[in-house]
PDB file of C-alpha atoms in Angstrom:
ATOM      1  CA  MET A  20     -32.571   2.030   8.930  1.00 51.00           C
ATOM      2  CA  ASN A  21     -35.129   1.702   6.057  1.00 54.00           C
ATOM      3  CA  LYS A  22     -36.499  -1.781   5.831  1.00 53.00           C
ATOM      4  CA  GLN A  23     -36.729  -1.385   2.254  1.00 56.00           C
ATOM      5  CA  GLU A  24     -33.045  -1.220   2.008  1.00 79.00           C
ATOM      6  CA  LEU A  25     -32.743  -4.687   3.656  1.00 90.00           C
ATOM      7  CA  TYR A  26     -31.964  -7.605   1.514  1.00 91.00           C
ATOM      8  CA  LYS A  27     -35.150  -9.703   1.934  1.00 91.00           C
ATOM      9  CA  ASN A  28     -33.457 -13.128   1.465  1.00 92.00           C
ATOM     10  CA  GLY A  29     -30.926 -12.340   4.145  1.00 94.00           C
ATOM     11  CA  ILE A  30     -30.784 -14.238   7.189  1.00 95.00           C
ATOM     12  CA  ASP A  31     -32.467 -12.805  10.392  1.00 95.00           C
ATOM     13  CA  GLU A  32     -29.829 -14.044  12.625  1.00 96.00           C
ATOM     14  CA  ALA A  33     -26.860 -16.367  12.366  1.00 96.00           C
ATOM     15  CA  LYS A  34     -26.344 -19.614  14.400  1.00 96.00           C
ATOM     16  CA  LYS A  35     -24.369 -18.883  17.606  1.00 97.00           C
ATOM     17  CA  SER A  36     -22.002 -21.797  17.044  1.00 97.00           C
ATOM     18  CA  TYR A  37     -21.271 -20.542  13.581  1.00 97.00           C
ATOM     19  CA  ALA A  38     -20.199 -16.980  14.993  1.00 96.00           C
ATOM     20  CA  ILE A  39     -18.116 -18.703  17.644  1.00 97.00           C
ATOM     21  CA  GLY A  40     -16.464 -20.802  15.113  1.00 96.00           C
ATOM     22  CA  GLU A  41     -15.702 -17.930  12.972  1.00 96.00           C
ATOM     23  CA  ASN A  42     -14.150 -16.066  15.874  1.00 96.00           C
ATOM     24  CA  ILE A  43     -11.955 -19.015  16.757  1.00 97.00           C
ATOM     25  CA  LEU A  44     -10.801 -18.820  13.042  1.00 97.00           C
ATOM     26  CA  PHE A  45      -9.946 -15.230  13.572  1.00 96.00           C
ATOM     27  CA  VAL A  46      -7.953 -15.836  16.799  1.00 97.00           C
ATOM     28  CA  ILE A  47      -6.022 -18.722  15.149  1.00 98.00           C
ATOM     29  CA  THR A  48      -5.221 -16.456  12.228  1.00 98.00           C
ATOM     30  CA  ILE A  49      -4.050 -13.515  14.463  1.00 98.00           C
ATOM     31  CA  MET A  50      -2.044 -16.139  16.723  1.00 98.00           C
ATOM     32  CA  ILE A  51      -0.131 -17.368  13.592  1.00 98.00           C
ATOM     33  CA  GLY A  52       0.562 -13.839  12.393  1.00 98.00           C
ATOM     34  CA  PHE A  53       1.884 -12.966  15.921  1.00 98.00           C
ATOM     35  CA  ILE A  54       4.137 -15.999  16.092  1.00 97.00           C
ATOM     36  CA  GLY A  55       5.436 -15.705  12.523  1.00 97.00           C
ATOM     37  CA  MET A  56       6.573 -12.004  13.452  1.00 97.00           C
ATOM     38  CA  TYR A  57       7.803 -12.968  16.825  1.00 96.00           C
ATOM     39  CA  PRO A  58      11.562 -12.456  16.006  1.00 94.00           C
ATOM     40  CA  LEU A  59      10.976  -9.039  14.690  1.00 94.00           C
ATOM     41  CA  ILE A  60      12.387  -6.421  17.077  1.00 90.00           C
ATOM     42  CA  ASN A  61      12.582  -8.729  19.996  1.00 86.00           C
ATOM     43  CA  PHE A  62      13.591  -6.834  23.058  1.00 89.00           C
ATOM     44  CA  HIS A  63      14.645  -8.983  26.016  1.00 91.00           C
ATOM     45  CA  GLY A  64      12.184 -11.530  24.939  1.00 89.00           C
ATOM     46  CA  ILE A  65       9.318  -9.117  24.250  1.00 94.00           C
ATOM     47  CA  PRO A  66       8.285  -9.256  20.639  1.00 97.00           C
ATOM     48  CA  ILE A  67       7.481  -5.793  20.069  1.00 96.00           C
ATOM     49  CA  ILE A  68       5.921  -5.819  16.536  1.00 97.00           C
ATOM     50  CA  SER A  69       3.928  -8.922  17.395  1.00 97.00           C
ATOM     51  CA  MET A  70       2.681  -7.276  20.678  1.00 97.00           C
ATOM     52  CA  ILE A  71       1.772  -4.002  18.710  1.00 97.00           C
ATOM     53  CA  TYR A  72      -0.025  -6.389  16.165  1.00 98.00           C
ATOM     54  CA  ALA A  73      -2.087  -8.177  18.493  1.00 97.00           C
ATOM     55  CA  ILE A  74      -3.018  -5.188  20.793  1.00 98.00           C
ATOM     56  CA  PHE A  75      -4.175  -3.024  17.705  1.00 98.00           C
ATOM     57  CA  LEU A  76      -6.279  -5.969  16.654  1.00 98.00           C
ATOM     58  CA  VAL A  77      -7.829  -6.584  19.800  1.00 97.00           C
ATOM     59  CA  LEU A  78      -8.570  -2.952  20.379  1.00 98.00           C
ATOM     60  CA  MET A  79     -10.011  -2.438  16.861  1.00 98.00           C
ATOM     61  CA  LEU A  80     -11.845  -5.564  16.472  1.00 97.00           C
ATOM     62  CA  THR A  81     -13.303  -5.660  19.847  1.00 96.00           C
ATOM     63  CA  PHE A  82     -13.963  -2.308  20.773  1.00 98.00           C
ATOM     64  CA  VAL A  83     -13.513   0.453  18.122  1.00 98.00           C
ATOM     65  CA  ILE A  84     -15.219  -1.054  15.172  1.00 97.00           C
ATOM     66  CA  ARG A  85     -17.880  -2.420  17.251  1.00 97.00           C
ATOM     67  CA  LYS A  86     -18.763   1.039  18.344  1.00 97.00           C
ATOM     68  CA  HIS A  87     -18.592   2.780  14.904  1.00 97.00           C
ATOM     69  CA  LEU A  88     -19.683   0.034  12.573  1.00 95.00           C
ATOM     70  CA  CYS A  89     -21.934  -2.353  14.483  1.00 96.00           C
ATOM     71  CA  THR A  90     -24.102   0.123  16.196  1.00 97.00           C
ATOM     72  CA  HIS A  91     -25.512   0.975  12.820  1.00 95.00           C
ATOM     73  CA  CYS A  92     -26.156  -2.690  11.745  1.00 95.00           C
ATOM     74  CA  TYR A  93     -29.314  -4.454  11.233  1.00 95.00           C
ATOM     75  CA  TYR A  94     -27.729  -7.074  13.511  1.00 97.00           C
ATOM     76  CA  TYR A  95     -26.975  -4.791  16.398  1.00 97.00           C
ATOM     77  CA  ASP A  96     -27.914  -6.977  19.379  1.00 97.00           C
ATOM     78  CA  LYS A  97     -28.306  -9.974  17.243  1.00 97.00           C
ATOM     79  CA  TRP A  98     -26.177 -12.924  16.195  1.00 96.00           C
ATOM     80  CA  CYS A  99     -24.588 -11.797  12.871  1.00 95.00           C
ATOM     81  CA  HIS A 100     -22.300 -14.393  11.159  1.00 95.00           C
ATOM     82  CA  CYS A 101     -19.450 -13.360  13.531  1.00 94.00           C
ATOM     83  CA  GLY A 102     -21.556 -12.154  16.546  1.00 96.00           C
ATOM     84  CA  TRP A 103     -20.188  -8.583  16.620  1.00 96.00           C
ATOM     85  CA  GLY A 104     -23.711  -7.107  16.714  1.00 96.00           C
ATOM     86  CA  LYS A 105     -24.344  -8.851  19.853  1.00 97.00           C
ATOM     87  CA  LEU A 106     -20.981  -7.897  21.284  1.00 97.00           C
ATOM     88  CA  ALA A 107     -21.410  -4.046  20.358  1.00 97.00           C
ATOM     89  CA  ALA A 108     -24.707  -4.356  22.396  1.00 97.00           C
ATOM     90  CA  ARG A 109     -23.055  -6.146  25.249  1.00 97.00           C
ATOM     91  CA  LEU A 110     -20.344  -3.555  25.396  1.00 97.00           C
ATOM     92  CA  GLY A 111     -23.169  -1.030  26.156  1.00 96.00           C
ATOM     93  CA  TYR A 112     -22.773   0.874  22.962  1.00 97.00           C
ATOM     94  CA  GLU A 113     -26.101   2.563  22.034  1.00 97.00           C
ATOM     95  CA  LYS A 114     -27.639   1.709  18.768  1.00 96.00           C
ATOM     96  CA  GLY A 115     -26.473   4.486  16.102  1.00 95.00           C
ATOM     97  CA  SER A 116     -23.960   5.934  18.473  1.00 96.00           C
ATOM     98  CA  GLY A 117     -20.766   5.338  16.477  1.00 95.00           C
ATOM     99  CA  ASN A 118     -19.705   7.082  13.232  1.00 97.00           C
ATOM    100  CA  GLN A 119     -20.419   4.723  10.552  1.00 95.00           C
ATOM    101  CA  GLN A 120     -18.182   6.474   7.774  1.00 95.00           C
ATOM    102  CA  LEU A 121     -15.188   6.211  10.278  1.00 97.00           C
ATOM    103  CA  GLY A 122     -16.126   2.576  11.261  1.00 96.00           C
ATOM    104  CA  ALA A 123     -15.848   1.558   7.501  1.00 95.00           C
ATOM    105  CA  LYS A 124     -12.535   3.177   7.014  1.00 96.00           C
ATOM    106  CA  LEU A 125     -11.125   1.773  10.254  1.00 97.00           C
ATOM    107  CA  ALA A 126     -12.337  -1.585   9.464  1.00 95.00           C
ATOM    108  CA  GLY A 127     -10.586  -1.568   5.990  1.00 95.00           C
ATOM    109  CA  LEU A 128      -7.215  -0.619   7.719  1.00 97.00           C
ATOM    110  CA  THR A 129      -7.776  -2.986  10.503  1.00 97.00           C
ATOM    111  CA  TRP A 130      -8.288  -5.845   7.976  1.00 95.00           C
ATOM    112  CA  ALA A 131      -5.176  -4.881   5.874  1.00 96.00           C
ATOM    113  CA  VAL A 132      -3.118  -4.818   9.023  1.00 97.00           C
ATOM    114  CA  LEU A 133      -4.481  -8.195  10.108  1.00 97.00           C
ATOM    115  CA  MET A 134      -3.763  -9.755   6.577  1.00 96.00           C
ATOM    116  CA  VAL A 135      -0.683  -7.953   5.159  1.00 97.00           C
ATOM    117  CA  LEU A 136       1.606  -6.999   8.101  1.00 98.00           C
ATOM    118  CA  PRO A 137       2.344 -10.754   9.041  1.00 98.00           C
ATOM    119  CA  ILE A 138       3.128 -11.709   5.443  1.00 98.00           C
ATOM    120  CA  ILE A 139       5.627  -8.674   5.355  1.00 98.00           C
ATOM    121  CA  GLY A 140       6.958  -9.476   8.588  1.00 98.00           C
ATOM    122  CA  MET A 141       7.492 -13.166   8.152  1.00 98.00           C
ATOM    123  CA  ILE A 142       9.257 -12.193   4.700  1.00 98.00           C
ATOM    124  CA  ILE A 143      11.417  -9.790   6.633  1.00 97.00           C
ATOM    125  CA  VAL A 144      12.266 -12.609   9.217  1.00 97.00           C
ATOM    126  CA  PHE A 145      13.122 -14.831   6.149  1.00 97.00           C
ATOM    127  CA  VAL A 146      15.586 -12.141   4.893  1.00 97.00           C
ATOM    128  CA  ILE A 147      17.097 -11.608   8.508  1.00 95.00           C
ATOM    129  CA  ASP A 148      17.225 -15.029   9.795  1.00 95.00           C
ATOM    130  CA  GLY A 149      16.926 -17.070   6.668  1.00 96.00           C
ATOM    131  CA  LEU A 150      14.364 -19.652   5.449  1.00 96.00           C
ATOM    132  CA  SER A 151      13.233 -22.541   7.931  1.00 96.00           C
ATOM    133  CA  TYR A 152      10.547 -24.970   7.503  1.00 97.00           C
ATOM    134  CA  PHE A 153       8.701 -23.788  10.570  1.00 97.00           C
ATOM    135  CA  GLY A 154       8.689 -20.090   9.202  1.00 97.00           C
ATOM    136  CA  VAL A 155       7.712 -21.145   5.722  1.00 98.00           C
ATOM    137  CA  GLY A 156       5.000 -23.418   7.304  1.00 98.00           C
ATOM    138  CA  LEU A 157       3.723 -20.301   9.413  1.00 98.00           C
ATOM    139  CA  LEU A 158       3.608 -18.318   6.294  1.00 98.00           C
ATOM    140  CA  VAL A 159       1.635 -20.894   4.129  1.00 98.00           C
ATOM    141  CA  VAL A 160      -0.878 -21.680   6.870  1.00 98.00           C
ATOM    142  CA  PHE A 161      -1.314 -17.892   7.360  1.00 98.00           C
ATOM    143  CA  ILE A 162      -1.997 -17.143   3.885  1.00 98.00           C
ATOM    144  CA  ILE A 163      -4.367 -20.037   3.492  1.00 98.00           C
ATOM    145  CA  LEU A 164      -6.187 -18.816   6.799  1.00 98.00           C
ATOM    146  CA  VAL A 165      -6.399 -15.260   5.365  1.00 97.00           C
ATOM    147  CA  GLY A 166      -8.039 -16.784   2.072  1.00 96.00           C
ATOM    148  CA  VAL A 167     -10.415 -18.918   4.006  1.00 97.00           C
ATOM    149  CA  ASN A 168     -11.360 -15.799   6.318  1.00 95.00           C
ATOM    150  CA  GLY A 169     -11.842 -13.688   2.930  1.00 93.00           C
ATOM    151  CA  GLY A 170     -14.033 -16.316   1.352  1.00 94.00           C
ATOM    152  CA  MET A 171     -16.015 -16.684   4.349  1.00 95.00           C
ATOM    153  CA  HIS A 172     -16.637 -13.017   4.737  1.00 93.00           C
ATOM    154  CA  VAL A 173     -17.761 -12.882   1.058  1.00 93.00           C
ATOM    155  CA  LYS A 174     -20.055 -15.926   1.590  1.00 95.00           C
ATOM    156  CA  ASP A 175     -21.475 -14.413   4.778  1.00 96.00           C
ATOM    157  CA  CYS A 176     -22.153 -11.126   3.173  1.00 94.00           C
ATOM    158  CA  LYS A 177     -24.205 -12.733   0.451  1.00 95.00           C
ATOM    159  CA  SER A 178     -26.646 -13.835   3.136  1.00 95.00           C
ATOM    160  CA  CYS A 179     -26.559 -10.696   5.065  1.00 94.00           C
ATOM    161  CA  LYS A 180     -29.643  -8.509   5.376  1.00 94.00           C
ATOM    162  CA  VAL A 181     -27.565  -5.225   4.853  1.00 93.00           C
ATOM    163  CA  ARG A 182     -25.394  -6.565   2.177  1.00 92.00           C
ATOM    164  CA  PHE A 183     -26.540  -3.777  -0.293  1.00 91.00           C
ATOM    165  CA  ILE A 184     -26.158  -0.973   2.354  1.00 90.00           C
ATOM    166  CA  CYS A 185     -23.257  -2.017   4.621  1.00 90.00           C
ATOM    167  CA  LEU A 186     -20.273   0.011   4.069  1.00 88.00           C
ATOM    168  CA  ALA A 187     -17.966  -3.191   4.655  1.00 88.00           C
ATOM    169  CA  SER A 188     -19.962  -5.689   2.795  1.00 89.00           C
ATOM    170  CA  GLY A 189     -17.915  -8.035   0.464  1.00 87.00           C
ATOM    171  CA  ALA A 190     -21.095  -8.862  -1.548  1.00 84.00           C
ATOM    172  CA  LYS A 191     -23.016  -5.677  -2.509  1.00 67.00           C
ATOM    173  CA  LYS A 192     -24.247  -7.053  -5.793  1.00 64.00           C
TER     174      LYS A 192
END
């Protein structure tokens, strides 16, 4: 990576506690999405849609995107705002070993699934089972957390060394 392309005012490394906190927020958001879609295609107590949602997100966020996006990042083997550059190195992925273009596309798809599928799923649950205070509460909390996650992403990208060159940056300008 050309050092001239780096944002000179970007942070060199994020606080470990911040990254852990951000990941806890991701997990809570995913759990609420999982619970909200639980009634959809529930086969003998197994929530098929929720399970597919969770497994997809764990695989994509933990392994696939780390390989294809984070191995090309300035923060590879460092604490970025969510710690995923450190995770990519700990998983044994070599720097530059992934396909960055593919990683950016998969990241967009993954975040769309994370944010949109539960909203659609919860609305379908309302249509099938009717409204409930619990269901509406889950949907409202989920939407708030999605907004918070999105806001944090943009804020974090504004202080990122690679904000101008990262294919997944929320703050290129």
